[in-house]
XYZ file of C-alpha atoms in Angstrom:
659
model
C 21.428 2.116 -14.372
C 22.579 0.156 -17.452
C 25.100 -2.552 -18.137
C 27.641 -0.150 -19.627
C 28.215 1.373 -16.185
C 29.281 -1.998 -14.832
C 31.541 -2.625 -17.834
C 33.186 0.748 -17.211
C 33.669 -0.243 -13.589
C 35.347 -3.525 -14.603
C 37.693 -1.705 -16.977
C 38.449 0.760 -14.209
C 39.271 -2.067 -11.790
C 41.682 -3.614 -14.289
C 43.432 -0.292 -14.768
C 43.776 0.035 -11.016
C 45.879 -3.134 -10.687
C 48.930 -1.022 -11.467
C 47.807 1.589 -8.940
C 47.178 -1.114 -6.363
C 50.753 -2.375 -6.830
C 52.063 1.149 -6.381
C 50.074 1.584 -3.154
C 51.327 -1.741 -1.863
C 55.004 -0.825 -2.344
C 54.870 2.561 -0.620
C 56.247 3.007 2.877
C 53.584 2.750 5.565
C 54.026 6.247 6.959
C 52.135 9.531 6.622
C 52.859 11.676 3.612
C 51.880 12.266 0.014
C 51.559 8.548 -0.567
C 48.682 8.348 1.940
C 46.771 11.072 0.106
C 47.290 9.315 -3.211
C 46.027 6.056 -1.688
C 43.001 7.817 -0.196
C 42.211 9.371 -3.570
C 42.354 5.980 -5.300
C 40.113 4.422 -2.642
C 37.561 7.201 -3.064
C 37.658 6.851 -6.847
C 36.976 3.120 -6.593
C 34.159 3.772 -4.093
C 32.531 6.138 -6.568
C 32.782 3.512 -9.307
C 31.309 0.825 -7.037
C 28.377 3.083 -6.157
C 27.292 2.953 -9.801
C 26.997 -0.846 -9.944
C 23.289 -1.640 -10.526
C 21.787 -3.717 -7.743
C 19.233 -5.655 -9.755
C 21.741 -7.255 -12.156
C 23.703 -9.224 -9.540
C 22.967 -11.934 -7.019
C 21.878 -10.855 -3.557
C 24.912 -12.370 -1.840
C 27.581 -10.949 -4.178
C 26.023 -7.480 -4.340
C 25.664 -7.309 -0.535
C 29.305 -8.375 -0.141
C 30.319 -5.603 -2.519
C 28.208 -2.997 -0.682
C 29.686 -4.047 2.661
C 33.199 -3.630 1.254
C 32.144 -0.319 -0.290
C 30.973 0.999 3.085
C 34.230 -0.011 4.746
C 36.230 1.646 1.965
C 34.098 4.774 2.172
C 34.777 5.125 5.880
C 38.495 4.603 5.344
C 38.573 7.135 2.519
C 36.807 9.736 4.660
C 38.930 9.198 7.763
C 41.997 11.362 8.302
C 43.245 8.746 10.770
C 43.201 5.789 8.349
C 46.704 4.362 7.915
C 48.214 3.431 4.579
C 47.754 -0.251 5.469
C 44.050 0.295 6.241
C 43.540 2.162 2.981
C 45.327 -0.579 1.042
C 43.224 -3.288 2.719
C 39.976 -1.411 2.050
C 40.934 -0.868 -1.592
C 41.874 -4.500 -2.196
C 38.733 -5.848 -0.473
C 36.460 -3.599 -2.525
C 38.308 -4.530 -5.707
C 37.966 -8.234 -4.838
C 34.237 -7.954 -4.141
C 33.640 -6.074 -7.391
C 35.445 -8.703 -9.416
C 33.406 -11.351 -7.565
C 30.020 -9.951 -8.566
C 27.817 -12.735 -9.939
C 25.266 -12.023 -12.625
C 21.690 -12.663 -11.520
C 19.581 -14.864 -13.727
C 16.599 -12.661 -14.444
C 13.367 -14.577 -14.957
C 9.906 -13.484 -15.946
C 7.072 -14.483 -13.635
C 4.783 -16.967 -15.357
C 1.422 -15.671 -14.164
C -2.128 -15.665 -15.569
C -2.951 -12.846 -17.958
C -6.397 -12.061 -16.538
C -8.085 -12.057 -13.156
C -11.711 -11.510 -12.099
C -12.717 -10.851 -8.499
C -16.271 -11.139 -7.120
C -17.132 -9.905 -3.606
C -20.336 -9.293 -1.647
C -21.566 -6.013 -0.213
C -24.756 -4.552 1.237
C -26.539 -1.262 0.580
C -27.951 -0.865 4.100
C -27.294 -1.977 7.676
C -30.264 -4.317 7.474
C -29.035 -6.175 4.440
C -29.411 -8.561 2.809
C -25.863 -9.052 1.523
C -27.008 -9.675 -2.016
C -24.944 -7.347 -4.212
C -21.740 -8.357 -6.006
C -18.803 -6.050 -6.745
C -16.865 -7.262 -9.775
C -13.335 -6.000 -10.452
C -10.828 -7.236 -12.982
C -7.320 -6.702 -14.276
C -5.123 -7.925 -17.114
C -1.408 -7.958 -17.778
C -1.958 -7.198 -21.471
C -3.804 -4.405 -23.238
C -7.490 -5.004 -23.975
C -10.121 -2.555 -25.224
C -13.364 -4.350 -24.399
C -14.602 -6.400 -21.456
C -17.680 -8.585 -21.118
C -18.924 -10.009 -17.807
C -21.208 -13.042 -17.775
C -23.313 -14.472 -14.937
C -24.918 -17.878 -14.406
C -26.749 -19.629 -11.586
C -24.881 -22.889 -12.282
C -21.179 -23.371 -12.919
C -21.969 -25.075 -16.233
C -24.147 -22.193 -17.418
C -25.948 -20.928 -19.331
C -24.127 -17.590 -18.876
C -25.913 -14.270 -19.419
C -24.016 -11.091 -20.326
C -24.491 -8.431 -17.615
C -21.796 -5.912 -18.617
C -19.994 -4.762 -21.741
C -17.615 -1.816 -21.812
C -14.081 -0.522 -21.426
C -14.099 -0.154 -17.630
C -12.468 -2.309 -14.993
C -15.407 -2.841 -12.644
C -19.161 -3.209 -12.421
C -21.743 -4.108 -9.778
C -24.518 -6.694 -9.857
C -27.394 -5.612 -7.590
C -30.315 -7.117 -5.662
C -29.736 -10.781 -6.414
C -32.016 -13.485 -5.072
C -30.576 -15.741 -2.392
C -28.317 -18.351 -3.945
C -24.931 -19.013 -5.553
C -23.809 -17.177 -8.695
C -20.981 -17.785 -11.147
C -19.129 -15.095 -13.077
C -16.590 -15.103 -15.868
C -14.878 -12.333 -17.838
C -13.895 -12.079 -21.486
C -11.315 -9.460 -22.492
C -10.880 -8.586 -26.177
C -8.506 -6.613 -28.357
C -7.768 -6.454 -32.065
C -5.191 -9.195 -31.541
C -7.546 -11.657 -29.863
C -9.301 -12.405 -26.602
C -8.752 -14.154 -23.269
C -11.165 -15.463 -20.636
C -10.876 -15.551 -16.847
C -11.510 -18.497 -14.604
C -15.036 -18.738 -13.166
C -15.630 -17.001 -9.822
C -18.497 -18.124 -7.593
C -20.178 -16.300 -4.730
C -23.194 -16.948 -2.483
C -25.532 -14.217 -1.264
C -26.698 -14.304 2.371
C -28.635 -12.518 5.057
C -27.071 -9.837 7.263
C -25.835 -11.217 10.617
C -27.144 -9.479 13.721
C -25.123 -7.613 16.324
C -22.404 -6.217 14.054
C -20.446 -3.079 14.964
C -20.015 -0.211 12.517
C -16.744 1.357 11.450
C -16.739 4.455 9.254
C -14.296 5.494 6.547
C -15.953 8.912 6.561
C -15.649 10.111 10.157
C -13.595 9.526 13.288
C -14.433 6.082 14.578
C -15.684 5.331 18.044
C -14.641 1.760 17.385
C -11.538 0.605 15.551
C -10.115 -2.554 14.083
C -7.418 -3.487 16.566
C -4.370 -4.253 14.424
C -2.066 -5.206 17.301
C -4.535 -7.085 19.510
C -3.436 -10.659 20.225
C -5.715 -13.420 21.458
C -4.173 -16.152 23.642
C -6.709 -18.626 24.971
C -9.707 -16.612 26.112
C -7.747 -13.403 26.717
C -6.986 -10.503 24.388
C -3.668 -8.684 24.920
C -2.654 -5.174 23.875
C 0.632 -3.406 24.531
C 0.156 0.344 24.814
C 2.972 2.875 24.738
C 3.463 6.210 26.428
C 6.456 8.514 26.477
C 8.782 8.842 29.445
C 10.942 11.750 28.333
C 13.143 10.289 25.593
C 12.192 6.705 26.467
C 9.017 4.631 26.291
C 6.909 2.808 28.834
C 5.006 -0.191 27.453
C 2.058 -1.413 29.525
C 0.091 -4.627 29.083
C -3.714 -4.414 28.859
C -6.062 -7.418 28.782
C -9.691 -8.008 27.866
C -12.063 -10.990 27.728
C -14.292 -9.458 25.028
C -12.526 -6.519 23.295
C -14.905 -4.173 25.117
C -13.752 -4.157 28.736
C -10.024 -3.601 29.290
C -7.877 -3.957 32.415
C -4.512 -2.264 32.815
C -1.712 -4.631 33.766
C 2.013 -4.358 34.512
C 4.744 -2.412 32.741
C 6.385 -4.937 30.415
C 9.078 -2.768 28.780
C 10.838 0.462 29.752
C 14.259 2.135 29.804
C 15.606 -0.656 32.018
C 14.840 -3.348 29.445
C 17.849 -2.575 27.214
C 20.618 0.057 27.074
C 19.172 1.439 23.816
C 15.779 2.073 25.425
C 16.958 5.263 27.146
C 16.412 7.304 23.981
C 13.974 5.700 21.572
C 10.876 5.820 19.408
C 9.097 2.809 17.913
C 7.409 2.852 14.538
C 5.830 0.370 12.111
C 6.043 -3.231 13.203
C 4.247 -6.486 13.981
C 3.148 -8.347 17.104
C 1.857 -11.933 17.021
C 1.550 -15.029 19.203
C 3.939 -17.955 18.640
C 2.005 -20.895 20.059
C 4.901 -23.332 19.641
C 7.061 -21.413 22.116
C 4.186 -19.733 24.022
C 5.655 -16.323 23.238
C 4.343 -13.006 21.996
C 6.800 -11.805 19.362
C 7.352 -8.133 18.596
C 9.408 -6.670 15.748
C 9.384 -2.933 15.060
C 11.427 -0.062 13.654
C 13.728 1.491 16.279
C 15.099 5.051 16.076
C 16.337 7.686 18.461
C 13.553 9.936 19.689
C 12.856 13.167 17.861
C 12.836 13.817 14.116
C 15.874 11.637 13.312
C 15.590 8.549 11.092
C 19.229 7.711 10.384
C 19.667 4.356 12.141
C 17.010 2.111 10.597
C 17.265 -0.628 13.213
C 14.939 -3.454 14.182
C 13.865 -4.003 17.775
C 13.179 -7.692 18.455
C 11.496 -8.752 21.705
C 9.489 -11.697 23.046
C 7.366 -12.252 26.143
C 5.385 -15.047 27.704
C 1.807 -13.710 27.881
C 1.466 -11.748 31.105
C 5.227 -11.386 31.612
C 7.765 -8.630 30.758
C 9.414 -8.545 27.338
C 12.974 -9.662 26.751
C 14.681 -7.546 24.089
C 16.900 -9.805 21.958
C 18.228 -7.319 19.405
C 18.254 -3.672 18.445
C 20.249 -3.981 15.247
C 20.611 -3.796 11.474
C 20.123 -7.372 10.232
C 22.960 -8.313 7.861
C 24.054 -4.645 8.143
C 20.888 -3.626 6.282
C 18.844 -0.689 7.552
C 15.164 -1.587 8.045
C 12.282 0.797 8.692
C 8.670 -0.013 7.822
C 8.359 -3.737 8.475
C 5.979 -6.642 8.981
C 6.203 -10.380 9.615
C 4.773 -12.950 7.218
C 4.302 -16.519 8.450
C 3.803 -19.080 5.726
C 1.478 -22.058 5.933
C 4.277 -24.220 7.360
C 4.961 -21.695 10.138
C 8.193 -20.425 8.587
C 8.564 -16.721 9.310
C 9.851 -13.932 7.103
C 10.747 -10.350 7.978
C 9.561 -8.011 5.220
C 11.074 -4.528 5.389
C 11.616 -1.281 3.517
C 15.394 -1.352 3.539
C 18.663 0.043 2.310
C 22.366 -0.420 2.819
C 24.595 2.454 3.887
C 25.115 4.903 1.073
C 21.636 4.369 -0.384
C 18.625 6.514 0.288
C 16.245 5.293 2.996
C 13.778 2.606 1.852
C 15.529 2.091 -1.475
C 14.570 -1.594 -1.744
C 12.088 -4.010 -0.175
C 13.850 -6.980 1.466
C 12.512 -10.399 2.470
C 14.550 -12.053 5.253
C 14.054 -15.662 6.354
C 13.713 -16.041 10.138
C 14.874 -18.619 12.648
C 12.592 -21.088 14.437
C 11.532 -18.778 17.290
C 11.298 -15.619 15.153
C 13.993 -13.778 17.123
C 16.546 -13.378 14.309
C 17.003 -13.619 10.540
C 19.083 -16.284 8.815
C 19.269 -15.232 5.165
C 18.135 -12.675 2.618
C 15.504 -14.412 0.498
C 14.679 -11.760 -2.087
C 14.829 -8.086 -2.914
C 11.818 -6.480 -4.575
C 11.315 -3.063 -6.210
C 15.065 -2.470 -6.116
C 15.754 1.251 -6.179
C 11.996 1.867 -6.252
C 11.706 3.588 -2.830
C 8.624 1.905 -1.423
C 7.236 1.697 2.118
C 4.598 -0.181 4.172
C 5.555 -3.687 2.965
C 3.179 -6.551 3.705
C 2.899 -10.081 2.296
C -0.135 -12.361 2.298
C -0.736 -15.676 0.580
C -3.987 -16.551 -1.145
C -4.303 -19.824 -3.007
C -1.066 -20.552 -4.811
C 0.088 -16.921 -4.983
C 2.048 -14.643 -2.674
C 1.018 -10.973 -2.817
C 3.545 -8.328 -1.725
C 1.886 -4.948 -1.021
C 3.625 -1.580 -0.625
C 3.124 2.170 -0.884
C 5.151 4.896 -2.538
C 7.573 6.845 -0.395
C 5.661 10.120 -0.576
C 6.230 11.682 2.820
C 2.942 12.112 4.677
C 0.826 12.754 1.594
C -1.416 10.171 -0.070
C 0.078 7.981 -2.763
C -1.018 5.095 -4.920
C -0.629 1.634 -3.456
C 0.883 -1.220 -5.392
C 1.797 -4.872 -5.224
C 3.665 -7.661 -6.968
C 2.751 -11.351 -6.975
C 4.602 -14.631 -7.311
C 4.257 -18.355 -6.773
C 7.412 -18.297 -4.635
C 8.851 -15.876 -2.088
C 12.178 -16.305 -3.874
C 10.586 -15.010 -7.071
C 10.409 -14.259 -9.866
C 7.868 -11.569 -9.005
C 5.415 -9.981 -11.388
C 5.777 -6.487 -12.722
C 4.530 -3.818 -10.256
C 0.751 -3.451 -10.338
C -1.346 -0.611 -8.973
C -4.354 -1.150 -6.717
C -7.258 1.088 -5.717
C -7.399 4.605 -7.068
C -4.520 7.013 -7.705
C -4.325 8.183 -4.050
C -5.364 4.988 -2.179
C -8.504 6.995 -1.413
C -6.613 9.864 0.264
C -4.329 7.603 2.287
C -1.215 5.445 2.082
C -1.166 1.667 1.843
C -0.779 0.201 5.331
C -0.962 -3.061 7.292
C -3.275 -5.886 6.324
C -5.489 -7.427 8.998
C -6.716 -10.993 8.575
C -10.269 -12.018 9.428
C -10.820 -15.759 9.660
C -9.002 -18.808 10.993
C -9.217 -20.837 7.777
C -10.064 -20.377 4.125
C -11.666 -18.283 2.907
C -9.732 -15.590 4.726
C -10.823 -11.990 4.456
C -7.858 -9.649 4.388
C -8.507 -6.013 5.198
C -6.240 -3.159 4.149
C -5.979 -0.627 6.982
C -4.563 2.278 4.964
C -3.096 5.209 6.885
C -4.511 8.689 6.486
C -1.658 10.835 7.814
C -3.120 14.160 6.655
C -6.807 14.505 7.383
C -9.490 16.992 8.241
C -11.005 17.403 11.683
C -13.335 14.550 12.672
C -12.404 12.431 9.652
C -11.143 8.864 9.806
C -7.515 8.019 10.575
C -7.736 4.789 8.628
C -9.354 3.707 5.376
C -10.563 0.127 5.840
C -10.957 -1.914 2.634
C -11.391 -5.672 2.212
C -8.785 -7.040 -0.212
C -9.817 -9.531 -2.897
C -7.629 -11.835 -4.963
C -7.865 -13.588 -8.315
C -5.132 -15.501 -10.161
C -2.208 -13.299 -9.117
C -4.187 -10.032 -9.166
C -5.406 -8.102 -6.108
C -8.194 -5.538 -5.679
C -9.733 -3.198 -3.138
C -12.222 -0.346 -3.335
C -13.724 2.343 -1.136
C -16.979 2.086 0.810
C -18.290 4.709 3.249
C -18.545 2.226 6.105
C -18.340 -1.440 7.099
C -20.104 -3.691 9.586
C -17.910 -6.122 11.482
C -17.399 -8.470 14.410
C -13.816 -9.459 15.209
C -14.778 -12.428 17.397
C -17.072 -13.897 14.707
C -14.671 -13.017 11.871
C -17.368 -11.024 10.064
C -16.846 -7.952 7.915
C -19.414 -6.538 5.464
C -18.790 -3.533 3.169
C -21.764 -1.160 2.843
C -22.361 1.238 -0.047
C -24.937 4.040 0.125
C -27.209 2.660 -2.537
C -26.395 1.756 -6.125
C -23.702 3.255 -8.335
C -25.865 5.372 -10.631
C -23.368 7.209 -12.801
C -21.180 4.577 -14.476
C -21.290 4.695 -18.281
C -24.074 7.305 -18.244
C -24.047 10.285 -20.667
C -21.620 12.969 -19.451
C -20.504 16.427 -20.511
C -17.966 19.054 -19.495
C -17.676 22.814 -19.815
C -14.298 22.401 -21.553
C -13.235 19.750 -24.076
C -11.200 16.760 -22.994
C -7.944 16.038 -24.766
C -7.758 13.156 -27.245
C -8.263 9.909 -25.339
C -9.214 11.766 -22.142
C -12.789 12.727 -22.923
C -15.275 13.372 -20.127
C -16.728 9.839 -20.393
C -13.441 8.546 -18.946
C -14.437 10.052 -15.588
C -17.511 7.806 -15.431
C -16.240 4.513 -16.889
C -15.514 2.522 -13.713
C -11.738 2.556 -14.305
C -9.476 4.391 -11.834
C -6.618 4.440 -14.364
C -8.438 6.482 -17.008
C -9.351 10.142 -16.571
C -10.878 13.266 -18.028
C -8.287 15.936 -18.772
C -8.451 19.131 -20.776
C -5.631 20.969 -22.507
C -7.473 24.209 -21.737
C -6.557 25.462 -18.288
C -9.916 27.082 -17.680
C -10.775 27.369 -13.990
C -13.476 26.968 -12.749
C -14.642 24.080 -14.908
C -17.603 21.709 -14.749
C -18.331 18.076 -15.472
C -21.778 16.532 -15.182
C -23.665 13.300 -15.678
C -27.206 12.390 -16.709
C -28.414 9.513 -14.500
C -31.197 8.709 -16.958
C -34.096 9.228 -14.542
C -34.721 11.007 -11.220
C -32.771 9.418 -8.363
C -32.187 9.986 -4.657
C -28.549 11.119 -4.345
C -26.720 9.996 -1.203
C -22.972 9.913 -1.857
C -20.577 11.417 -4.416
C -17.023 10.091 -4.606
C -14.368 11.918 -6.624
C -10.855 10.765 -7.489
C -8.738 13.865 -8.073
C -5.427 14.454 -9.772
C -2.414 14.604 -7.449
C 1.213 15.201 -8.312
C 3.853 13.649 -6.070
C 5.621 16.565 -4.399
C 2.997 19.133 -5.382
C -0.243 17.715 -4.033
C -3.244 20.010 -4.171
C -6.599 20.095 -2.479
C -9.668 21.317 -4.357
C -12.528 23.701 -3.755
C -15.754 22.632 -5.447
C -19.531 22.498 -5.362
C -21.940 19.713 -6.296
C -25.293 20.654 -7.807
C -28.358 18.632 -8.756
C -31.223 19.167 -11.172
C -34.361 17.312 -12.231
C -34.557 18.930 -15.664
C -31.009 20.100 -16.465
C -32.106 23.742 -16.231
C -32.943 24.553 -12.637
C -30.053 23.655 -10.315
C -29.818 23.254 -6.549
C -26.537 23.167 -4.628
C -26.300 19.815 -2.867
C -22.870 20.384 -1.310
C -20.491 23.334 -0.957
C -16.798 22.579 -0.396
C -15.329 26.044 -1.006
C -14.523 27.082 2.574
C -10.735 26.761 2.839
C -10.927 27.306 6.607
C -12.729 23.982 6.830
C -10.033 21.323 7.353
C -12.194 18.719 5.636
C -11.560 20.816 2.520
C -7.980 21.943 3.134
C -6.573 18.649 4.444
C -8.063 16.231 1.954
C -5.846 15.187 -0.941
C -6.521 12.908 -3.888
C -10.005 11.645 -3.042
C -13.227 12.975 -1.555
C -16.306 11.074 -0.449
C -19.224 13.411 0.212
C -22.182 11.896 2.029
C -25.195 14.209 1.801
C -26.755 14.966 5.187
C -30.105 15.190 3.434
C -30.360 12.918 0.387
C -31.611 14.953 -2.567
C -33.553 14.138 -5.712
C -31.856 14.770 -9.039
C -31.496 13.332 -12.494
C -28.517 15.480 -13.413
C -25.492 15.878 -11.127
C -22.844 18.524 -11.782
C -19.415 18.996 -10.237
C -18.007 22.540 -10.438
C -14.288 22.671 -9.626
C -13.341 26.180 -8.533
C -9.616 25.687 -8.043
C -6.702 23.527 -6.936
C -4.601 24.738 -3.995
C -1.051 23.366 -4.050
C 0.604 22.923 -0.666
C 4.030 24.057 -1.906
C 3.109 26.559 -4.601
C 0.838 29.614 -4.512
C 0.083 29.163 -8.212
C -2.193 26.486 -9.619
C -0.424 24.958 -12.612
C -2.645 21.860 -12.775
C -4.532 20.950 -15.936
C -8.252 20.359 -15.225
C -8.403 16.621 -14.450
C -10.862 14.211 -12.863
C -9.931 10.535 -12.621
C -13.333 9.196 -11.600
C -16.622 10.581 -10.320
C -19.116 8.154 -8.778
C -22.670 9.067 -7.788
C -24.457 6.675 -5.405
C -28.102 6.542 -4.370
C -31.403 4.974 -5.257
C -33.470 5.106 -8.384
C -36.769 6.811 -7.621
C -39.732 4.520 -8.089
C -42.374 6.155 -10.215
C -45.887 6.160 -8.729
C -49.090 5.876 -10.763
C -51.594 8.653 -10.525
């Protein structure tokens, strides 16, 4: 929307003063006058619908939308009297003339951020490898990463290139300091110094896989009160739900307890389904608090209500509300509690007349978290985002979300700010272009004090048989920027607040010589698929299928894992059939992996990203990806241009032996 639409609306309102007078002087009885009044109401409603949300204050725009909804209902009703039509018209006209311009401010945030995080390359450890990721708000062509063993230096350059990540492997035990320099033709900027300390692998950790169905899981809705863990598990009872309490002393052994919520808990529980929400313990009031999205059972999603309930641990829930807070529909939601204990409901929301999830809302909550008291901010207005979640790290708030892309993978994003009231940064992407074949989801916190480890538990709605439902990725932060990346599996212990990402060896392919069977377009050459940047890609203007891309690792290596970020198109996502081959000399090739069987659901239900762990690690210096075709879920014809966003080959460099 632009400002001219609003100006047209104002002119239209002025012109309608005469019409309003005419409506007001007509006799209040059925007849042609009623139809004329209804027509004028509907015309004003249509004008009000065009008023851009982001240009006006939250309060005045919400008042206008509330009046618009009332006028819409009156204009659609054959039973609305002339007096009701006149009242609806005048109230909408008043609220439009009362719109207050919002003072738009730019977020004053750092221009560069560097994140350093530890990972291991085996279950035994040590945890002595550092993943470095960075981002900028401006355009830079070259990046240099420096490392030192003291914060004062001297600093040694360990990376130079155009990518957005690199790894530092096999460090001795100790503390290391990193800084980043970004350069362009217009100048350069440096990041703050990030420090990190290597350590040994703790014993007794559990393993959770991003590759296969997990025997263990990170329990997102498990609540610890004293020495007892609580979970509230749901099962269907026809159109209603039965919620049962389960308890455990150790997260391993669970005991079923009483029913704590059912159709008798509230009149609106007779026909219901619950979706995304949050449960947490409020120690001040000794209550477990539960907010979630309420809808009628079945495929309907038209109500967008919040269910709000609390319970003393061990007791049944009391349902306080099933409602639309401030007449706003809310669906995906979470609760953020700030350092002072103040709570905020964060929800994918819309008012009546807008599409579902049009805007992300932040609502301030009351003292016991059972209601909302004001609308604090609206973010990504008209952007249609889902899975909202806020965390605070240092002085910054980070607001995460996903695209509204149905059940298919989409790229996650976030904005950041020094205040929940804003201003917020421009939208920033995170991860790869498909959130590693998932959608951004809830964030789980490990740790009771700084430094927290936040873990993204991204949802994989469409997946192959025996593959993981969730993609678990530790989230890292730096000066208003956020980062996460994929690893095949993690080691963790909830009770000890431990979580360790594990890669299958070293990343062997980044910035190595690469070639393709077809030329890349200008700026999208094949090297872009191996540069450590998920935003760049190889793409050819020649639609030649099959096509190949390959990389020279420089010396023979043991190949363990190949990760590929594929092109997806929102609304026309495709899965790919492909093979991966290896060679020691670039002439004789051996097939390492065959993913051409479309009856295999690992092939046919994987979109946007594949991680192929070789059952038998193979030796190769050259690795080649042959892409046989893209299969679009809504189109029998493949119209895609050959594209690969990133291809990563992991393993170990083979140690030469003397004869």
